[in-house]
Short mmCIF file of C-alpha atoms and ligand atoms in Angstrom, two decimals:
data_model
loop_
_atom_site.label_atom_id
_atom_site.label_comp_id
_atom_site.label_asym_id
_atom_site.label_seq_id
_atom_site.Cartn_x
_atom_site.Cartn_y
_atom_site.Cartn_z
CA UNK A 1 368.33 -27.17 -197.89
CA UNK A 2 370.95 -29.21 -196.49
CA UNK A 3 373.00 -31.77 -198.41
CA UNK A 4 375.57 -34.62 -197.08
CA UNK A 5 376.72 -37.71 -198.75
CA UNK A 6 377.85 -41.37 -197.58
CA UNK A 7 376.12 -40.58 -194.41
CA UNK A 8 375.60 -43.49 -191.28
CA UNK A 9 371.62 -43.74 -190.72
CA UNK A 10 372.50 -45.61 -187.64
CA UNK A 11 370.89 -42.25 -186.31
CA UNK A 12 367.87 -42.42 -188.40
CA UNK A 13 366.33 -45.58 -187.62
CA UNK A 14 364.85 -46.58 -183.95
CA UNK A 15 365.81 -50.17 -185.10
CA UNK A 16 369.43 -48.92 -184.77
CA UNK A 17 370.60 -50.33 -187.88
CA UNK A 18 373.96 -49.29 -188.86
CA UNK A 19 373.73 -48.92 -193.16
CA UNK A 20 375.21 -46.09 -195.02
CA UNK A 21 372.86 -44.04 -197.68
CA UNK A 22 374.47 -42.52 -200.72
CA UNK A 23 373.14 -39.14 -200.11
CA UNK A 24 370.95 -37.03 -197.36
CA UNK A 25 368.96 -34.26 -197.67
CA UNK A 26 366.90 -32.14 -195.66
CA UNK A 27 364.14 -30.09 -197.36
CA UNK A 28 361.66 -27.21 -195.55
CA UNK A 29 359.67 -26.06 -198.26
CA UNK A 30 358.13 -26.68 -201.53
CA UNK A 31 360.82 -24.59 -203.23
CA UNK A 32 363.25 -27.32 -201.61
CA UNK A 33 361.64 -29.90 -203.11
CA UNK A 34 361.36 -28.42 -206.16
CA UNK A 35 365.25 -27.80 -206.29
CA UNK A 36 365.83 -31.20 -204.95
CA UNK A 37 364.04 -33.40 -207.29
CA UNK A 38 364.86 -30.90 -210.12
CA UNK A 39 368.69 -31.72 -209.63
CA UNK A 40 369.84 -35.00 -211.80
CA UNK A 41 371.32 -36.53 -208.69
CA UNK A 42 368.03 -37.58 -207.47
CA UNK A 43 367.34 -40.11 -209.81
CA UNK A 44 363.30 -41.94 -210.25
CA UNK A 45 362.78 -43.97 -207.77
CA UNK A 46 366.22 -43.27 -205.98
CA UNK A 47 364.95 -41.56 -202.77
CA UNK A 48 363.14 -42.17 -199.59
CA UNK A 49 361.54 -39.86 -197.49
CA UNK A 50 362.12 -40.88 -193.76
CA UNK A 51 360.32 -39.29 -191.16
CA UNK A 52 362.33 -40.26 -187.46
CA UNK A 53 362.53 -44.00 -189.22
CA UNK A 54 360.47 -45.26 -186.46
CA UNK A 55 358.85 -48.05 -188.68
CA UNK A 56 361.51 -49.01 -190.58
CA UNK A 57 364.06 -52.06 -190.81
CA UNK A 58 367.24 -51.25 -193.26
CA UNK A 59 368.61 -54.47 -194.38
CA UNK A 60 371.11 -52.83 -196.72
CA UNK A 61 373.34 -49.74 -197.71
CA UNK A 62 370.91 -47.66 -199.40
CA UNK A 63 371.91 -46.20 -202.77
CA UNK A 64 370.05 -43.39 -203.39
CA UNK A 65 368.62 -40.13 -201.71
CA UNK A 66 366.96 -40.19 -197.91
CA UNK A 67 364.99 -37.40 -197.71
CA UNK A 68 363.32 -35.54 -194.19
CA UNK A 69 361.52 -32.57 -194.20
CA UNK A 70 362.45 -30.37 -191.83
CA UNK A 71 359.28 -28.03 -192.00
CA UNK A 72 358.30 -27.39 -188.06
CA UNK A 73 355.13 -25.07 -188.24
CA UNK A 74 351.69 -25.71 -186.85
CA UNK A 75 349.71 -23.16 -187.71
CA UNK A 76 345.62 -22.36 -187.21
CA UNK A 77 344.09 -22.22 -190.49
CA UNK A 78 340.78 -21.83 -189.63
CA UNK A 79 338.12 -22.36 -186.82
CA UNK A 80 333.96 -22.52 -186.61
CA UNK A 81 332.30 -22.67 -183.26
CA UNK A 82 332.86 -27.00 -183.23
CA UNK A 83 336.25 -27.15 -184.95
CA UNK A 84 340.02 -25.77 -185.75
CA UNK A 85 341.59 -26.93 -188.54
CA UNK A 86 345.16 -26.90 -188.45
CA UNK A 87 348.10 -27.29 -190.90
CA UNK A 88 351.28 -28.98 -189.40
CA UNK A 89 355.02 -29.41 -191.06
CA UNK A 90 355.93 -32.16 -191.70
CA UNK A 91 358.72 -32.85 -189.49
CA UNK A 92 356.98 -31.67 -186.16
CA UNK A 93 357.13 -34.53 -183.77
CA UNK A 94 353.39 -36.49 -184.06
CA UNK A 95 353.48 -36.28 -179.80
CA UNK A 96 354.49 -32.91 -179.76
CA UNK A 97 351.63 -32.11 -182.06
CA UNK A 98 349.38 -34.04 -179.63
CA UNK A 99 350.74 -31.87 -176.40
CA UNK A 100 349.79 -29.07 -178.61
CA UNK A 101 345.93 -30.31 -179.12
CA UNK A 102 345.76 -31.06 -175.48
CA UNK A 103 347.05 -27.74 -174.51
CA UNK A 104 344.35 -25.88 -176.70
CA UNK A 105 341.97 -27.96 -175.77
CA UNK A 106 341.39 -29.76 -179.22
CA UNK A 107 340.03 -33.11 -179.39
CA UNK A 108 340.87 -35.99 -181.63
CA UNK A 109 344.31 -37.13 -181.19
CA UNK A 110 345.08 -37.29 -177.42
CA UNK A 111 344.35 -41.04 -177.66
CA UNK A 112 347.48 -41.31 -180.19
CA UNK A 113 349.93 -39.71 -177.15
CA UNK A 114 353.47 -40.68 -177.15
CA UNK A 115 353.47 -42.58 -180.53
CA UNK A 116 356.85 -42.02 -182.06
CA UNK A 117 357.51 -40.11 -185.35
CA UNK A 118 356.68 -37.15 -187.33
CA UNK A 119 353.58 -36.09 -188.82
CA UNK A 120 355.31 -36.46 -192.09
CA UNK A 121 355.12 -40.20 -191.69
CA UNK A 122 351.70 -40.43 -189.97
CA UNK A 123 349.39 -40.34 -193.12
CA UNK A 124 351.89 -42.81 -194.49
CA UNK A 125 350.94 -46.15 -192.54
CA UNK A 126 347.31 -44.23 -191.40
CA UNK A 127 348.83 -44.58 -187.22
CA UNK A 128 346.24 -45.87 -185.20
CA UNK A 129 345.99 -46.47 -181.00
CA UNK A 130 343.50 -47.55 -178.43
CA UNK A 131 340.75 -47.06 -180.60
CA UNK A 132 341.56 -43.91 -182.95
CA UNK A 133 343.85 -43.63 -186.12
CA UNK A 134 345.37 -40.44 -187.93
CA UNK A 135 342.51 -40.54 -190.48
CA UNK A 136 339.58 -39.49 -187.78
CA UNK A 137 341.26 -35.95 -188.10
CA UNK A 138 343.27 -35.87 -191.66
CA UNK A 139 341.18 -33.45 -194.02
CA UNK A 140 344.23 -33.55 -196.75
CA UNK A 141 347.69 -34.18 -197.37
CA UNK A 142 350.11 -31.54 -198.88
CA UNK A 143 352.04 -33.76 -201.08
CA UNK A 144 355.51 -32.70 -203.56
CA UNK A 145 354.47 -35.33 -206.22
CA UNK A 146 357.53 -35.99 -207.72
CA UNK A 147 356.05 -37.66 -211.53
CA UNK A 148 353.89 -34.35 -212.04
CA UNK A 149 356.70 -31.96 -210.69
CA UNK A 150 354.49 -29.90 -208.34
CA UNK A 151 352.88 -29.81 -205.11
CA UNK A 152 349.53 -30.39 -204.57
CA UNK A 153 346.90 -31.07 -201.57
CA UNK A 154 345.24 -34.64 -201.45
CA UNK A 155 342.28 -34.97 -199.83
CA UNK A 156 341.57 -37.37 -197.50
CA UNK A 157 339.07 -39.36 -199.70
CA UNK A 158 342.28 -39.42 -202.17
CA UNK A 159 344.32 -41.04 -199.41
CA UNK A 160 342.34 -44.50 -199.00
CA UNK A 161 343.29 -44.98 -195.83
CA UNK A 162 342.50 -48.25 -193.85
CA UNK A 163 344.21 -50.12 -191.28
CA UNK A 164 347.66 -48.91 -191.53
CA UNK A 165 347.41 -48.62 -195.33
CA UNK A 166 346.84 -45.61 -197.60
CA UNK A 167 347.72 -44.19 -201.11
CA UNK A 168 350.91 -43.64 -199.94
CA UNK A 169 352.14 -47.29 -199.47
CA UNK A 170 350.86 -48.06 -203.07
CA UNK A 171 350.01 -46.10 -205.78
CA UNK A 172 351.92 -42.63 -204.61
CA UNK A 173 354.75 -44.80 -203.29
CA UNK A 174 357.84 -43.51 -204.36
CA UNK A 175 356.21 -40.29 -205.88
CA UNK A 176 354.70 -38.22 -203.13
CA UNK A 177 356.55 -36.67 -200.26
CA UNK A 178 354.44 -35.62 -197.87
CA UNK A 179 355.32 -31.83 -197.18
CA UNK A 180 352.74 -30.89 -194.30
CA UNK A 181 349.56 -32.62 -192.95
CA UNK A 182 345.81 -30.52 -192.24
CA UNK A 183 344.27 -31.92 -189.01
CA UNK A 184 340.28 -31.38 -188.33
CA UNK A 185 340.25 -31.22 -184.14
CA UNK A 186 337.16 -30.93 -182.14
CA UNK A 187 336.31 -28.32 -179.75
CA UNK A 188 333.73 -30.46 -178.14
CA UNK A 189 334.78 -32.94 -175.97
CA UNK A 190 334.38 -36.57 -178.09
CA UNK A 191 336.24 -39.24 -175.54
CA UNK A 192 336.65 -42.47 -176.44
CA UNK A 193 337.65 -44.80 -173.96
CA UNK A 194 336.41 -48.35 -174.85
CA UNK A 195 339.58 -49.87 -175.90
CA UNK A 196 341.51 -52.53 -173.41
CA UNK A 197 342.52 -50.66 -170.06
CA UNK A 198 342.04 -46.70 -171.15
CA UNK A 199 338.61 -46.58 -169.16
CA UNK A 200 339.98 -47.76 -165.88
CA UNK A 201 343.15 -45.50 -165.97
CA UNK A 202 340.99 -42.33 -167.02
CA UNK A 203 338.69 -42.90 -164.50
CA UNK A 204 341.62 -43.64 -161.83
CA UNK A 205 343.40 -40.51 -162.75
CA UNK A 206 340.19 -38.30 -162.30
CA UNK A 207 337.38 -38.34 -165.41
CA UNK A 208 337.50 -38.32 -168.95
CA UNK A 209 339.08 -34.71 -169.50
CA UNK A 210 341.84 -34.10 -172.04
CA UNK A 211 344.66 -34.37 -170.14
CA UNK A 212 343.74 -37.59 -168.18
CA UNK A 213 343.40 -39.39 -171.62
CA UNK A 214 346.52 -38.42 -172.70
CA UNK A 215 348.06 -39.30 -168.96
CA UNK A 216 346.23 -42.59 -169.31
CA UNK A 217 347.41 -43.65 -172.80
CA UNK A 218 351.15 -42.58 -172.29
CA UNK A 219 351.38 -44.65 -169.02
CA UNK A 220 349.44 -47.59 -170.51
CA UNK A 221 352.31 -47.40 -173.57
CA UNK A 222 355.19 -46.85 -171.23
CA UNK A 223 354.43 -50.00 -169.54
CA UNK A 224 353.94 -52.26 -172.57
CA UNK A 225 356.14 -50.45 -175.00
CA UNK A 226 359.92 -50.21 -175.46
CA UNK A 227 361.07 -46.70 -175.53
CA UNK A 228 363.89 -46.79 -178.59
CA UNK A 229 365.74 -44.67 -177.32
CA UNK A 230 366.74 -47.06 -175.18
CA UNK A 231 366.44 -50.50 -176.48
CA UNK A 232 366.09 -50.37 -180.52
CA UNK A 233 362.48 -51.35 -182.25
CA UNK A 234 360.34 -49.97 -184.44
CA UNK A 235 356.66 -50.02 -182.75
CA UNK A 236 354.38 -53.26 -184.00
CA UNK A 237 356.89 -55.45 -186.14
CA UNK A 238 353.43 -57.44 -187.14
CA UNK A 239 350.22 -56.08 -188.39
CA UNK A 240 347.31 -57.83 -186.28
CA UNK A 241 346.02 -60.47 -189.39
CA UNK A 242 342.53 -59.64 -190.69
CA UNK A 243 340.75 -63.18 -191.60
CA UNK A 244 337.47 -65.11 -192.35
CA UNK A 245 335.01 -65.50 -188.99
CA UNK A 246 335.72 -69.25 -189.84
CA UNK A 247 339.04 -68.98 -188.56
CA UNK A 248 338.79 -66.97 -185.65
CA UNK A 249 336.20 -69.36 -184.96
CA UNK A 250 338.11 -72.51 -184.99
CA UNK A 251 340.91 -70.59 -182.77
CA UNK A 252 337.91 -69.74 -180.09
CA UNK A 253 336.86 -72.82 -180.05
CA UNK A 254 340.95 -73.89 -178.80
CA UNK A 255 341.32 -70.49 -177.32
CA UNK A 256 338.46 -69.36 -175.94
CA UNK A 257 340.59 -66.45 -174.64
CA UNK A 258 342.12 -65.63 -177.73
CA UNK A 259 341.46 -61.58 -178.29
CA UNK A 260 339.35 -60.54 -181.38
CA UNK A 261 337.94 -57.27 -183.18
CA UNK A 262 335.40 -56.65 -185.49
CA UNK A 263 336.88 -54.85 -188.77
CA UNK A 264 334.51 -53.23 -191.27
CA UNK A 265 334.71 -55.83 -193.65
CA UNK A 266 331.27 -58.12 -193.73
CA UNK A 267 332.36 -62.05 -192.44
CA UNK A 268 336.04 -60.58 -191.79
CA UNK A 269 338.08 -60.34 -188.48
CA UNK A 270 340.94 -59.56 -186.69
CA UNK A 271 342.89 -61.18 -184.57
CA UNK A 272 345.81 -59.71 -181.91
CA UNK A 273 349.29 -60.92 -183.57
CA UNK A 274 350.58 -60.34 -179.98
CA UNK A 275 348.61 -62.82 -178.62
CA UNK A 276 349.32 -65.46 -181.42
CA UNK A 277 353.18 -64.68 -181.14
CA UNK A 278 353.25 -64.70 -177.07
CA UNK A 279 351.00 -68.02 -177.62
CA UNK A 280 354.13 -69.70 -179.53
CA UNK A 281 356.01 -69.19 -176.47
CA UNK A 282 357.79 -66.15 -177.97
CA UNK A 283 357.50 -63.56 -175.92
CA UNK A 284 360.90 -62.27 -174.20
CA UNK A 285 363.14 -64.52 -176.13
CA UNK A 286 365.73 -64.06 -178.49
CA UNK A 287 367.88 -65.11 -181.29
CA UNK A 288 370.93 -64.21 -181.80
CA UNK A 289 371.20 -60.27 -180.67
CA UNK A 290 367.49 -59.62 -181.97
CA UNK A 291 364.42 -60.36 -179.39
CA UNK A 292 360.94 -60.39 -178.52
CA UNK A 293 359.87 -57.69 -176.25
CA UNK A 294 358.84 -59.05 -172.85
CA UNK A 295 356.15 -56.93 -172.44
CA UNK A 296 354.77 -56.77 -175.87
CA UNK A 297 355.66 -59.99 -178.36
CA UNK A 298 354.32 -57.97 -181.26
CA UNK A 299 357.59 -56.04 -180.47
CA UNK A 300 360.55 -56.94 -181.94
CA UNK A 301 364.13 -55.27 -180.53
CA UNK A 302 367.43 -55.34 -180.85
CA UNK A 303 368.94 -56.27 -177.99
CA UNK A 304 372.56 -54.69 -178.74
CA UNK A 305 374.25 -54.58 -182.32
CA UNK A 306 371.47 -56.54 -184.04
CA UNK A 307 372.01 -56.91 -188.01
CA UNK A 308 369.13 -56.63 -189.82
CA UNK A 309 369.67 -59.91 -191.28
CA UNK A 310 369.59 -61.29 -187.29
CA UNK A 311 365.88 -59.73 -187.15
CA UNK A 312 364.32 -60.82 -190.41
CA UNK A 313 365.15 -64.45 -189.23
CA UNK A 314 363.88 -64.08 -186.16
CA UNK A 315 360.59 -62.37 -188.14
CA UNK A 316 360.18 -65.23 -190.12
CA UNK A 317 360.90 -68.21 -187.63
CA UNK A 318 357.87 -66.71 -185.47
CA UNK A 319 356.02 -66.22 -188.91
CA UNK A 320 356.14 -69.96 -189.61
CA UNK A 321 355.68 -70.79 -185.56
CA UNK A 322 352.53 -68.78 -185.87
CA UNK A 323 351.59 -70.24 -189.26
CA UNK A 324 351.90 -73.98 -188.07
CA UNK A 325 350.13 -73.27 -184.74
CA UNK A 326 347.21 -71.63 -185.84
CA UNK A 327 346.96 -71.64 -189.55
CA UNK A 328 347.25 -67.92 -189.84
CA UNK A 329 350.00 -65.47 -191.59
CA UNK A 330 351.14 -62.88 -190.63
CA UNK A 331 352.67 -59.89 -192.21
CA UNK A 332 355.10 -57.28 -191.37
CA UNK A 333 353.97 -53.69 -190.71
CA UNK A 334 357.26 -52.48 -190.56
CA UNK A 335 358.99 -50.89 -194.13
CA UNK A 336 361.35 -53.48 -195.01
CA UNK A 337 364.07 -51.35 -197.32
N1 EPU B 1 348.55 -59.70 -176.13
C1 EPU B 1 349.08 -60.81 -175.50
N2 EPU B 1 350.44 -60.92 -175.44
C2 EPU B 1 351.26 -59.99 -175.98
C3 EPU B 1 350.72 -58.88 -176.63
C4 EPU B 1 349.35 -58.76 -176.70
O1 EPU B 1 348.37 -61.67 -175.00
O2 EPU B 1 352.48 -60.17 -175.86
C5 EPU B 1 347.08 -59.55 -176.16
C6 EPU B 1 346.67 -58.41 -175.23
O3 EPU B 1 346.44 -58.87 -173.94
C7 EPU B 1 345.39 -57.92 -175.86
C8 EPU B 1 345.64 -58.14 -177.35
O4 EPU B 1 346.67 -59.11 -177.45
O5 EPU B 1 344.30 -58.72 -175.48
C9 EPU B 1 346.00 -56.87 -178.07
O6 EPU B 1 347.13 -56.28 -177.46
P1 EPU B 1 347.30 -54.70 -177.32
O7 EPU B 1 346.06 -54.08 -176.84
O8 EPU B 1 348.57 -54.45 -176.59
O9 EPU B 1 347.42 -54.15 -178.79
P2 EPU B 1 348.04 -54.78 -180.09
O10 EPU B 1 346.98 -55.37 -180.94
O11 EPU B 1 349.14 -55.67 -179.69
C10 EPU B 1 347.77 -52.56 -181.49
C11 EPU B 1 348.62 -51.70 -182.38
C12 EPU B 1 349.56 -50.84 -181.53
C13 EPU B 1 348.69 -49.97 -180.63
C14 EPU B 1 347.81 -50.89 -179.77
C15 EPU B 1 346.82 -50.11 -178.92
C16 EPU B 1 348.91 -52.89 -184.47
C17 EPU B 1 349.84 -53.66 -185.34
N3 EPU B 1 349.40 -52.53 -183.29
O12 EPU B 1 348.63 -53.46 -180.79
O13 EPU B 1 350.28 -50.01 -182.41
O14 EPU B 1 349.49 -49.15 -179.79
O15 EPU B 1 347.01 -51.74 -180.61
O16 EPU B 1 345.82 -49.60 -179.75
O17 EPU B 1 347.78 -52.65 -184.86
C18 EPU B 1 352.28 -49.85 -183.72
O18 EPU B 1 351.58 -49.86 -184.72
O19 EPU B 1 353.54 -49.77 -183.79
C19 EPU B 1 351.66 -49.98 -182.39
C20 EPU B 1 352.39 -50.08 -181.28
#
C-alpha cells in the first residue's frame, strides 16, 4: 500500500483541475483495503475512490482520502465452448482490457474501444458506446464494502444498472470500492453495428471481424472526441435527457432533424444533448478559459488553466440556453466533487 498526504490531483483528473486532497492512497488487494479502512485516518464518508478521474470535475480541495486501486491482473476464470469469463483488477486500463478481448478473440466489448478509464470505474457510471454498455458483459462486481467491513462479490442483478446509473452512484455510494470486475465475453462472433456511422467504417475497413470494429470505433472517437491528454475534459459533460414522447414530439415537429432513441421505458425517450447544445449555437465557443468542444458540444474542455468554477458556469449558462430553447433539462453526467 502506498500512502502520501497534501498531494496535487492536478494529475488525477482529465479535467486538469489543480485541487489538493488531504491524503492518497493506493491499495492492490483486499488485505489493503482492509488495513486502509481499518486505520482511524480514513474517516466515514471521508474517501473517494478515483479510477484515472476521467469523469470527474473537482471544484474544491478535497479533505479526505482519494483512493485507486492499483490491482492490474486479468485473469481467465473459466470458459465453456460459447464463453470465457474473466476477472480483471481494478486498475487495468478499460481499453487495454478491450485490446486484450480483441486479441483472444472475445466478443462483447470491442465496441467500447478507446474509452478512457479503468475498469474500476466502469461498473460505476454502467459506460456505454455506439450501441453497447459495460453491463452486456458484467456477471459481478468484487466490492470492499466499507459499512460491513469485508469484501464481497455483487452480482450484476445487485448492481441496477441503467443508463449510466447503477448501485454504485446511490445506495453503495460512498461504501463500496470496487476491487476487481468479472466480464462474460463471447466466443461467437455477436457484431453490432447499427449505431450512427460504425456500419459504414466496418464495412470500409474490410467486414465485421473483431479488429475492424474496434479500428472503426477508435477512429470514429478520435475524430469527434478530445483526447485529454491533450486538451482537458472529462468524456460527455451532459447525460442525453430521457423525456415524455410528447416532448420529443413537439421538438420534431420544429426539428424535424432533431436525433432521437427509443429507451426501455413505455411513452419515454431520449434525446441527443449534443444536438440540443450545438442547436443553442454552442458548439466551439467558450467562456472564460472553459469551452465547448468543436467537434462534440456535449464536450466540455478546458482550454488552458480552467477553474472549476469557470466550467460549472459555463455548464449551467448552456443548461438554461437549452432549457429556454426547448423546454428540456439537462443534467450533468460528470461527478461533481
Ligand atoms: N450531435 C450534433 N452536434 C453535436 C453533437 C452531437 O448534432 O455537437 C448529434 C449527432 O449528429 C448525432 C447525435 O447528436 O445525431 C448523437 O451524437 P453522438 O452519436 O456523437 O453521441 P452522443 O449522444 O453525443 C453518446 C454518449 C457517448 C458515446 C456516444 C456513442 C452519452 C452522454 N454520451 O454521445 O459517451 O461515445 O454516444 O455511443 O450518452 C461519454 O459518456 O463520456 C461518452 C463520450
Amino acid at each position: 500500500m502506498k500512502l502520501q498526504q497534501d498531494i496535487d490531483l492536478a494529475p488525477y483528473n482529465s479535467f486538469g483541475v489543480s485541487v489538493r486532497a488531504a491524503r492518497y492512497a493506493e491499495i492492490t488487494s483486499e488485505q489493503d483495503a482492509a488495513e486502509l479502512f481499518a486505520d482511524n485516518g480514513v474517516a466515514e464518508g471521508k474517501w473517494l475512490a478515483l479510477g484515472d478521474g476521467c469523469n470527474v470535475l473537482f471544484t474544491k480541495d478535497y479533505d479526505g482520502t482519494i483512493v485507486r486501486v492499483t490491482d492490474y491482473a486479468i485473469d481467465i476464470e473459466s470458459e465453456d465452448s460459447e464463453s470465457v469469463t474473466i476477472r480483471v483488477g481494478g486498475g487495468v486500463e478499460w481499453d487495454d482490457m478491450v485490446e486484450w478481448c480483441v486479441e483472444h478473440n472475445l466478443w462483447g466489448i470491442e465496441n467500447l474501444s478507446l474509452i478512457p478509464g479503468t475498469v474500476g470505474a466502469s461498473p460505476v457510471q454502467n459506460i456505454g458506446a455506439y450501441g453497447a454498455e459495460a453491463a452486456d458483459t458484467i456477471v459481478s462486481v468484487e466490492i470492499w464494502d466499507t459499512v460491513e467491513g469485508r469484501a464481497r462479490s455483487l452480482a450484476a442483478e445487485e448492481c441496477h444498472f441503467g443508463y449510466r446509473e447503477s448501485v454504485f452512484k446511490h445506495e453503495f455510494k460512498g461504501r463500496a470500492l470496487v476491487l476487481a470486475v468479472r466480464f462474460r465475453l463471447s466466443k461467437e462472433a455477436n457484431p453490432r453495428l447499427d449505431y450512427g456511422d460504425v456500419r459504414a467504417k466496418v464495412e470500409a475497413l474490410g467486414g465485421a471481424t473483431l479488429r475492424n470494429i474496434r479500428q472503426a470505433v477508435v477512429e470514429i472517437r478520435r475524430s469527434k472526441l478530445p483526447d485529454h491528454k491533450v486538451i482537458g475534459n472529462a468524456g460527455s459533460f451532459f447525460k442525453n435527457p430521457v423525456v415524455e414522447t410528447s416532448v420529443a414530439e413537439r421538438i420534431k415537429a420544429e426539428w424535424p432533424e432533431a436525433p432521437i432513441y427509443p429507451t426501455a421505458e413505455e411513452g419515454k425517450v431520449k434525446l441527443a444533448a449534443g444536438w440540443l447544445i450545438d442547436k443553442c449555437g454552442w458548439k466551439g465557443r467558450a467562456l472564460g478559459r472553459a469551452g465547448v468542444h468543436d467537434r462534440q458540444a456535449l464536450v466540455l474542455v478546458n482550454l488552458g488553466g480552467a477553474s472549476a468554477e469557470e466550467v460549472i458556469t459555463l455548464a449551467n449558462t448552456i443548461r438554461e440556453d437549452v432549457a429556454s430553447k426547448f423546454g428540456v433539462e439537462i443534467s450533468p453526467e460528470v461527478n461533481i466533487i
